[in-house]
Short mmCIF file of C-alpha atoms in Angstrom, two decimals:
data_model
loop_
_atom_site.label_atom_id
_atom_site.label_comp_id
_atom_site.label_asym_id
_atom_site.label_seq_id
_atom_site.Cartn_x
_atom_site.Cartn_y
_atom_site.Cartn_z
CA MET A 1333 78.25 33.97 12.37
CA ALA A 1334 81.53 31.38 11.32
CA LYS A 1335 80.73 29.07 9.19
CA THR A 1336 82.91 25.83 8.75
CA LEU A 1337 82.07 23.39 5.79
CA ALA A 1338 82.98 19.40 6.33
CA ILE A 1339 84.28 17.52 3.04
CA ASN A 1340 83.52 14.27 2.85
CA ALA A 1341 84.77 12.48 -0.14
CA GLY A 1342 84.37 8.30 -0.45
CA SER A 1343 85.33 6.44 -3.41
CA SER A 1344 81.27 6.96 -4.62
CA THR A 1345 79.71 9.88 -3.18
CA LEU A 1346 80.67 13.12 -1.72
CA LYS A 1347 79.11 14.58 1.54
CA TRP A 1348 78.80 18.22 2.53
CA LYS A 1349 77.80 20.03 5.39
CA LEU A 1350 77.81 23.36 6.45
CA PHE A 1351 78.15 24.06 10.32
CA SER A 1352 77.96 27.32 12.39
CA MET A 1353 80.56 27.43 15.21
CA PRO A 1354 80.96 26.77 17.34
CA GLU A 1355 77.35 25.85 18.16
CA GLU A 1356 77.39 22.31 15.90
CA THR A 1357 74.11 23.83 13.75
CA VAL A 1358 74.51 22.52 10.29
CA ILE A 1359 73.10 25.16 8.50
CA ALA A 1360 72.33 22.59 4.90
CA SER A 1361 73.85 19.62 3.90
CA GLY A 1362 74.34 17.68 0.26
CA MET A 1363 75.74 14.84 -1.58
CA VAL A 1364 76.12 13.66 -4.77
CA ASP A 1365 75.73 9.75 -4.61
CA ARG A 1366 76.74 7.25 -7.54
CA LEU A 1367 79.59 9.63 -8.54
CA ASN A 1368 81.17 8.71 -12.50
CA LEU A 1369 77.67 6.04 -12.65
CA PRO A 1370 74.40 6.43 -15.12
CA GLY A 1371 71.85 8.06 -12.60
CA SER A 1372 74.16 10.59 -10.42
CA ILE A 1373 72.46 11.96 -7.67
CA PHE A 1374 72.81 15.62 -6.52
CA LYS A 1375 70.45 16.39 -3.11
CA VAL A 1376 70.62 19.58 -1.05
CA LYS A 1377 68.95 19.72 2.21
CA LEU A 1378 67.57 23.61 2.39
CA PRO A 1379 68.05 25.86 5.56
CA ASP A 1380 64.18 25.77 5.92
CA GLY A 1381 64.16 22.05 5.56
CA LYS A 1382 63.33 21.59 1.62
CA LYS A 1383 65.40 19.08 -0.21
CA ILE A 1384 65.78 19.55 -4.13
CA VAL A 1385 67.13 16.19 -5.46
CA ASP A 1386 68.23 16.79 -9.66
CA THR A 1387 69.25 13.91 -11.31
CA GLN A 1388 72.88 13.57 -13.58
CA ASP A 1389 74.63 11.14 -15.77
CA ASN A 1390 77.55 10.65 -14.51
CA ILE A 1391 78.60 13.23 -12.34
CA THR A 1392 82.38 13.37 -12.24
CA ASN A 1393 84.21 14.29 -8.96
CA GLU A 1394 85.42 17.28 -10.77
CA LEU A 1395 82.10 18.26 -11.47
CA ALA A 1396 81.12 17.51 -8.16
CA ALA A 1397 83.20 19.78 -5.96
CA ALA A 1398 82.12 22.68 -8.36
CA MET A 1399 78.81 22.02 -7.79
CA VAL A 1400 78.64 22.35 -3.74
CA LEU A 1401 79.82 25.65 -3.82
CA THR A 1402 78.05 27.34 -6.82
CA ARG A 1403 74.29 25.45 -4.94
CA LEU A 1404 75.57 27.31 -1.69
CA LYS A 1405 75.57 30.85 -3.56
CA SER A 1406 72.37 30.28 -6.17
CA TYR A 1407 70.60 28.53 -3.59
CA GLY A 1408 70.69 31.37 -1.14
CA ILE A 1409 72.65 29.29 1.79
CA VAL A 1410 75.48 31.86 1.83
CA LYS A 1411 76.17 35.60 -0.09
CA HIS A 1412 79.70 35.18 -0.25
CA LEU A 1413 81.48 32.06 -0.24
CA SER A 1414 83.62 34.31 2.33
CA GLU A 1415 81.30 33.86 4.85
CA ILE A 1416 82.62 29.82 4.93
CA THR A 1417 86.24 30.45 7.41
CA GLY A 1418 87.06 26.95 7.84
CA VAL A 1419 87.16 23.59 5.40
CA GLY A 1420 87.77 20.73 7.10
CA HIS A 1421 88.04 17.93 5.17
CA ARG A 1422 88.39 13.77 5.45
CA ILE A 1423 90.97 12.01 4.44
CA VAL A 1424 91.10 8.34 4.41
CA ALA A 1425 95.40 7.28 4.91
CA GLY A 1426 98.12 9.04 7.27
CA GLY A 1427 99.84 6.52 7.24
CA GLU A 1428 101.85 6.95 10.78
CA VAL A 1429 102.78 10.32 9.83
CA PHE A 1430 99.83 11.54 11.04
CA LYS A 1431 98.29 10.30 14.34
CA ASP A 1432 96.04 13.42 14.80
CA SER A 1433 94.37 15.91 11.89
CA ALA A 1434 96.74 18.00 10.92
CA VAL A 1435 96.34 22.22 9.62
CA ILE A 1436 96.79 21.83 5.64
CA THR A 1437 99.80 23.43 4.29
CA PRO A 1438 101.93 22.32 1.12
CA ILE A 1439 104.09 19.47 3.17
CA VAL A 1440 100.49 18.40 4.63
CA LEU A 1441 99.51 17.85 0.90
CA LYS A 1442 102.00 17.58 -0.47
CA GLN A 1443 102.04 14.19 2.52
CA ILE A 1444 98.70 13.79 1.80
CA MET A 1445 99.74 12.54 -1.56
CA GLU A 1446 103.21 10.57 -1.11
CA LEU A 1447 100.39 8.60 0.82
CA LYS A 1448 98.32 7.41 -1.45
CA ASP A 1449 99.62 4.05 -2.11
CA TYR A 1450 97.42 2.97 1.48
CA ALA A 1451 94.73 4.75 0.08
CA PRO A 1452 94.31 4.68 -3.96
CA LEU A 1453 90.76 5.43 -4.30
CA HIS A 1454 90.49 7.72 -1.48
CA ASN A 1455 94.07 9.89 -0.94
CA PRO A 1456 94.65 11.36 -4.75
CA VAL A 1457 90.74 12.46 -5.01
CA GLN A 1458 90.42 13.61 -1.17
CA ALA A 1459 93.66 15.90 -2.27
CA TYR A 1460 92.41 17.05 -5.28
CA TYR A 1461 88.87 18.47 -3.24
CA ILE A 1462 91.52 19.92 -0.99
CA GLU A 1463 93.08 21.94 -4.01
CA VAL A 1464 89.63 22.79 -5.00
CA PHE A 1465 89.23 24.16 -2.21
CA GLN A 1466 91.70 25.90 -1.24
CA GLN A 1467 91.68 27.73 -4.91
CA LEU A 1468 87.94 28.48 -4.32
CA LEU A 1469 87.97 29.36 -0.75
CA PRO A 1470 91.67 31.33 -0.35
CA GLU A 1471 90.69 32.78 3.25
CA ALA A 1472 89.17 29.93 4.97
CA LYS A 1473 91.10 27.66 7.10
CA GLN A 1474 91.63 23.63 5.82
CA VAL A 1475 92.04 20.71 8.30
CA ALA A 1476 92.82 17.39 7.16
CA VAL A 1477 91.05 15.38 10.06
CA PHE A 1478 92.60 11.44 9.31
CA ASP A 1479 90.88 8.10 9.52
CA THR A 1480 93.65 6.45 10.39
CA SER A 1481 94.20 8.13 13.29
CA LEU A 1482 91.93 6.35 15.37
CA TYR A 1483 93.57 3.16 15.04
CA ALA A 1484 97.39 4.92 16.65
CA GLU A 1485 97.58 3.01 19.57
CA MET A 1486 95.85 -0.03 18.41
CA PRO A 1487 98.05 -2.64 20.32
CA ALA A 1488 100.62 -4.23 17.91
CA VAL A 1489 99.74 -7.70 18.44
CA ASN A 1490 96.56 -6.65 16.11
CA TYR A 1491 98.37 -4.04 13.27
CA MET A 1492 101.34 -6.25 13.12
CA TYR A 1493 101.74 -8.79 9.55
CA SER A 1494 103.96 -12.08 10.07
CA ILE A 1495 106.39 -10.80 7.81
CA PRO A 1496 109.45 -10.11 8.51
CA TYR A 1497 109.59 -7.10 11.18
CA GLU A 1498 112.33 -5.04 9.13
CA TYR A 1499 109.98 -4.51 6.54
CA TYR A 1500 107.53 -2.51 9.56
CA ASP A 1501 111.08 -0.68 10.94
CA LYS A 1502 111.28 0.28 7.21
CA LEU A 1503 108.79 0.24 5.49
CA GLY A 1504 106.00 1.10 7.54
CA ALA A 1505 104.15 -2.35 6.75
CA ARG A 1506 101.37 -2.63 9.22
CA LYS A 1507 97.66 -2.28 9.27
CA TYR A 1508 96.58 1.04 9.48
CA GLY A 1509 92.45 0.89 9.43
CA ALA A 1510 90.15 3.22 7.79
CA HIS A 1511 86.95 4.77 8.08
CA GLY A 1512 87.92 5.86 11.66
CA THR A 1513 86.11 9.28 11.73
CA SER A 1514 82.79 7.54 10.87
CA HIS A 1515 83.80 4.29 13.65
CA ARG A 1516 84.92 6.86 16.28
CA TYR A 1517 81.66 9.23 15.92
CA VAL A 1518 79.28 6.06 15.86
CA ALA A 1519 80.78 4.71 19.16
CA HIS A 1520 80.62 7.47 21.11
CA ARG A 1521 76.81 8.11 19.80
CA THR A 1522 76.28 4.58 21.34
CA ALA A 1523 78.05 5.39 24.41
CA GLU A 1524 75.47 8.03 24.55
CA ILE A 1525 72.01 6.14 23.38
CA LEU A 1526 72.76 3.31 25.87
CA GLY A 1527 73.60 6.02 28.28
CA LYS A 1528 76.80 4.36 29.17
CA PRO A 1529 80.38 5.57 29.55
CA LEU A 1530 82.15 4.23 26.57
CA LYS A 1531 84.81 2.53 28.21
CA ASP A 1532 82.32 0.42 30.14
CA LEU A 1533 81.03 -1.44 26.61
CA LYS A 1534 82.88 -4.01 24.20
CA LEU A 1535 80.73 -2.35 20.91
CA ILE A 1536 81.33 -3.93 17.14
CA THR A 1537 80.96 -1.04 14.40
CA LEU A 1538 79.93 -1.94 11.07
CA HIS A 1539 80.27 0.63 8.06
CA LEU A 1540 79.00 -1.06 5.31
CA GLY A 1541 78.33 0.64 2.04
CA SER A 1542 80.70 1.46 -1.17
CA GLY A 1543 83.27 0.70 1.05
CA SER A 1544 82.44 -1.39 3.93
CA SER A 1545 85.31 -2.22 7.35
CA ILE A 1546 84.73 -3.30 10.96
CA THR A 1547 86.32 -1.64 13.96
CA ALA A 1548 85.89 -3.51 17.31
CA PHE A 1549 85.96 -1.45 20.68
CA ASP A 1550 87.74 -2.64 23.67
CA HIS A 1551 86.17 -0.21 26.25
CA GLY A 1552 87.11 3.34 24.50
CA GLN A 1553 89.77 2.11 22.42
CA ALA A 1554 89.61 0.78 19.26
CA LEU A 1555 91.29 -2.51 19.31
CA ASP A 1556 90.90 -4.78 15.76
CA THR A 1557 89.92 -3.25 12.38
CA SER A 1558 89.32 -5.37 9.38
CA MET A 1559 90.81 -2.82 6.55
CA GLY A 1560 94.55 -3.66 6.65
CA PHE A 1561 97.47 -1.39 4.87
CA THR A 1562 94.94 -0.17 2.74
CA PRO A 1563 91.44 -0.35 2.47
CA LEU A 1564 91.23 -2.99 -0.12
CA ALA A 1565 90.90 -5.35 2.50
CA GLY A 1566 88.68 -6.73 5.12
CA VAL A 1567 85.25 -7.47 3.98
CA MET A 1568 83.94 -7.50 -0.22
CA MET A 1569 83.28 -4.12 -0.90
CA GLY A 1570 81.54 -2.13 -4.20
CA THR A 1571 84.26 -2.91 -6.26
CA ARG A 1572 86.50 -3.88 -3.77
CA SER A 1573 88.38 -7.94 -3.30
CA GLY A 1574 88.24 -7.16 0.61
CA ASP A 1575 90.82 -10.46 2.02
CA ILE A 1576 92.34 -12.44 -0.64
CA ASP A 1577 95.22 -15.14 -1.22
CA ALA A 1578 98.71 -13.03 -2.11
CA SER A 1579 99.60 -16.07 -3.93
CA LEU A 1580 95.79 -15.93 -5.72
CA VAL A 1581 97.20 -12.90 -7.01
CA ALA A 1582 100.88 -13.51 -8.25
CA PHE A 1583 98.99 -16.75 -10.14
CA LEU A 1584 96.50 -14.66 -12.06
CA ALA A 1585 98.99 -12.22 -12.84
CA GLU A 1586 101.24 -14.56 -14.49
CA LYS A 1587 97.89 -16.34 -16.08
CA LEU A 1588 97.09 -13.11 -17.73
CA GLY A 1589 99.53 -11.96 -18.42
CA LYS A 1590 98.88 -8.60 -15.77
CA THR A 1591 101.50 -6.76 -13.87
CA MET A 1592 100.86 -6.45 -10.08
CA PRO A 1593 100.11 -2.56 -10.16
CA GLU A 1594 97.12 -3.68 -12.99
CA MET A 1595 96.06 -7.03 -11.09
CA ILE A 1596 95.98 -4.48 -7.79
CA ALA A 1597 93.71 -1.71 -9.72
CA ILE A 1598 91.40 -4.68 -10.79
CA LEU A 1599 90.58 -6.14 -6.77
CA ASN A 1600 90.02 -1.93 -6.15
CA HIS A 1601 88.23 -1.43 -9.03
CA LYS A 1602 86.62 -4.56 -11.03
CA SER A 1603 86.21 -6.67 -7.62
CA GLY A 1604 83.93 -7.32 -4.79
CA LEU A 1605 79.94 -7.09 -5.05
CA LEU A 1606 80.40 -6.19 -9.56
CA GLY A 1607 83.37 -8.16 -10.14
CA ILE A 1608 80.73 -11.33 -8.88
CA SER A 1609 77.38 -9.94 -9.90
CA GLU A 1610 78.96 -8.72 -13.99
CA LEU A 1611 76.27 -5.57 -13.00
CA SER A 1612 76.66 -3.38 -10.30
CA PRO A 1613 78.99 -2.62 -7.41
CA ASP A 1614 75.96 -0.87 -5.69
CA GLN A 1615 73.50 -3.15 -3.42
CA ARG A 1616 70.36 -1.88 -4.63
CA ASP A 1617 71.12 -2.61 -7.85
CA LEU A 1618 71.65 -6.70 -6.76
CA GLU A 1619 68.65 -6.32 -4.57
CA LYS A 1620 66.39 -5.44 -7.40
CA THR A 1621 67.51 -8.37 -9.94
CA GLN A 1622 68.39 -10.89 -6.99
CA ASP A 1623 65.56 -12.96 -7.89
CA GLU A 1624 66.04 -13.40 -11.80
CA ARG A 1625 70.10 -12.90 -11.92
CA PRO A 1626 71.80 -15.82 -9.95
CA LYS A 1627 75.25 -13.20 -9.95
CA SER A 1628 73.38 -10.45 -7.74
CA LYS A 1629 71.93 -12.76 -5.53
CA LEU A 1630 75.40 -14.57 -5.08
CA ALA A 1631 77.15 -11.35 -4.45
CA LEU A 1632 74.64 -10.10 -1.53
CA GLU A 1633 75.25 -13.92 -0.10
CA MET A 1634 79.01 -13.67 -0.20
CA PHE A 1635 78.90 -9.66 1.49
CA VAL A 1636 77.00 -11.55 4.28
CA ASN A 1637 79.29 -13.85 4.73
CA ARG A 1638 82.17 -12.03 4.66
CA VAL A 1639 80.57 -9.87 7.48
CA VAL A 1640 79.35 -12.77 9.70
CA ARG A 1641 83.12 -14.04 9.56
CA TYR A 1642 84.35 -10.45 11.31
CA VAL A 1643 81.63 -9.97 13.42
CA GLY A 1644 82.42 -13.17 14.57
CA SER A 1645 86.33 -13.44 15.30
CA TYR A 1646 86.17 -10.16 17.16
CA ILE A 1647 83.61 -11.17 19.83
CA ALA A 1648 86.51 -13.85 20.41
CA GLU A 1649 88.64 -11.09 20.67
CA LEU A 1650 86.44 -9.00 22.81
CA ASN A 1651 85.57 -12.10 24.85
CA GLY A 1652 82.24 -11.35 24.21
CA VAL A 1653 80.30 -8.06 22.92
CA ASP A 1654 77.59 -5.74 24.64
CA ALA A 1655 76.10 -3.82 21.39
CA ILE A 1656 76.61 -4.61 17.31
CA VAL A 1657 76.29 -0.48 15.44
CA PHE A 1658 75.05 -0.80 11.84
CA THR A 1659 76.06 2.67 10.02
CA ALA A 1660 76.91 4.60 6.47
CA GLY A 1661 74.68 3.82 3.42
CA SER A 1662 73.93 -0.13 3.57
CA GLY A 1663 74.24 0.05 7.24
CA GLU A 1664 71.43 2.72 7.69
CA ASN A 1665 69.74 1.77 5.02
CA GLY A 1666 69.97 -1.89 4.18
CA VAL A 1667 67.05 -3.40 5.56
CA GLU A 1668 67.02 -6.91 4.11
CA MET A 1669 71.03 -7.11 4.59
CA ARG A 1670 70.61 -6.04 8.81
CA GLN A 1671 68.06 -8.75 8.59
CA ALA A 1672 70.50 -10.74 6.90
CA ILE A 1673 73.12 -10.39 9.15
CA ALA A 1674 71.87 -10.25 12.44
CA ASP A 1675 70.23 -13.74 11.43
CA LYS A 1676 73.32 -15.56 10.76
CA LEU A 1677 74.70 -14.38 14.01
CA ASP A 1678 71.57 -15.54 16.86
CA TYR A 1679 74.04 -18.42 18.18
CA PHE A 1680 75.95 -15.18 20.55
CA GLY A 1681 72.67 -13.78 21.17
CA ILE A 1682 72.23 -11.32 18.04
CA ALA A 1683 68.29 -10.18 16.84
CA ILE A 1684 66.94 -8.07 15.12
CA ASP A 1685 63.09 -7.39 15.48
CA PRO A 1686 61.48 -7.07 12.53
CA ALA A 1687 59.27 -4.76 13.13
CA LYS A 1688 62.04 -2.21 14.72
CA ASN A 1689 64.33 -3.30 11.90
CA ASP A 1690 61.60 -1.59 9.34
CA PHE A 1691 63.19 1.84 7.97
CA ARG A 1692 65.82 3.94 6.43
CA GLY A 1693 68.09 6.36 7.59
CA GLU A 1694 67.26 6.78 10.94
CA GLU A 1695 68.60 6.22 14.32
CA HIS A 1696 67.32 3.19 16.41
CA ILE A 1697 67.98 0.64 18.39
CA VAL A 1698 66.61 -2.61 16.56
CA SER A 1699 66.96 -5.57 18.94
CA PRO A 1700 64.39 -7.35 20.54
CA ASP A 1701 63.10 -6.17 23.89
CA GLY A 1702 65.70 -7.90 27.02
CA GLY A 1703 67.84 -8.98 24.32
CA ARG A 1704 71.19 -10.24 25.37
CA VAL A 1705 73.18 -7.96 22.77
CA LYS A 1706 72.26 -4.34 21.61
CA VAL A 1707 71.72 -3.74 18.36
CA LEU A 1708 71.73 -0.38 16.63
CA VAL A 1709 71.34 1.27 13.90
CA VAL A 1710 73.56 4.83 14.20
CA PRO A 1711 74.01 7.27 10.81
CA THR A 1712 77.24 7.96 10.95
CA ASN A 1713 78.23 11.81 11.33
CA GLU A 1714 81.60 12.06 10.19
CA GLU A 1715 81.29 15.74 9.49
CA LEU A 1716 80.40 16.20 12.63
CA MET A 1717 83.23 14.91 13.96
CA ILE A 1718 85.48 16.80 10.76
CA VAL A 1719 83.83 20.48 12.09
CA ARG A 1720 85.11 19.42 15.81
CA ASP A 1721 88.35 18.72 14.88
CA VAL A 1722 88.83 22.13 12.52
CA GLU A 1723 87.17 24.45 15.75
CA ARG A 1724 90.10 22.13 17.78
CA LEU A 1725 92.82 23.27 15.55
CA THR A 1726 92.18 26.68 14.33
CA LYS A 1727 90.71 28.59 17.13
#
């Protein structure tokens, strides 16, 4: 029985699933949450359904990678690591180099690293995981699955920036988007739930988590997306600023005596929910403290505001919408956040039934019966998309 491991490394999480292929049966799964933060959590779901949760402060990226394979053996999920014949890695930025997933070679790995400027929080970490798993699983075939490939055919009117065209021709300066693997799965799964072909639907998918992005689908094609040249653009996020006036960045750099790389690091690592709340990048921490900490409350309100702006603009671009879909950490588990966003979109016929919305991490339609726009929560399954691409490219 061939086993394929999907590795999905985010900016603050490492998710993994081990599949039996080609049956697409999940053998075991797990994740490390709150990487590099106090109270890091290592979760494993065993083949018999038993769940194991360990808490350890400040689990690093390096330790998380090692823990995945050692736990697979120590829990008896695999007897020998050689049973794993394929590994698929989610990679955020493929630029214009990768318009599809790719079997990893030394050249491909080098190109992933060279694209680090397009996703500074992700590509270096994801390239690191590739190297680790190549060393620990030398016989396994390794495949990179790029988030940006979903947006390769996005209309030029939406991926071009209004700067000199030669910057696109010579430097590839354009919107590339991110989280495409997640948005791709959620869009297809939503069509299945609604019992309609994806090509007949107008959808807006909201991937809301430590990193957040919003994508508009027009009859099966990605029409527009919130993240830009890098994942720094778009809505406010855990530690990322989202959209910001470029002149403000230059102003702050001058006044603070910072270099431009230092300013970009601040916008990536010290802004967003963390920067406004001055407490945490994690929405759960802010929700617990919002009643006594005005800055926690403000950060949450700003996040809702930025999401609502994008959804409204995409409804205009699509000339209407059939369904709004929440996914990822906050989208799947943020009961209050989902309600707050929907409440500000009621003008468009978007509503959530509070009784239907009272759950976390499950697949549901949460809009009222007969609602003009369907509102769904669809847990993302990037790992399934990843192993399908491993199967497609290595068999």
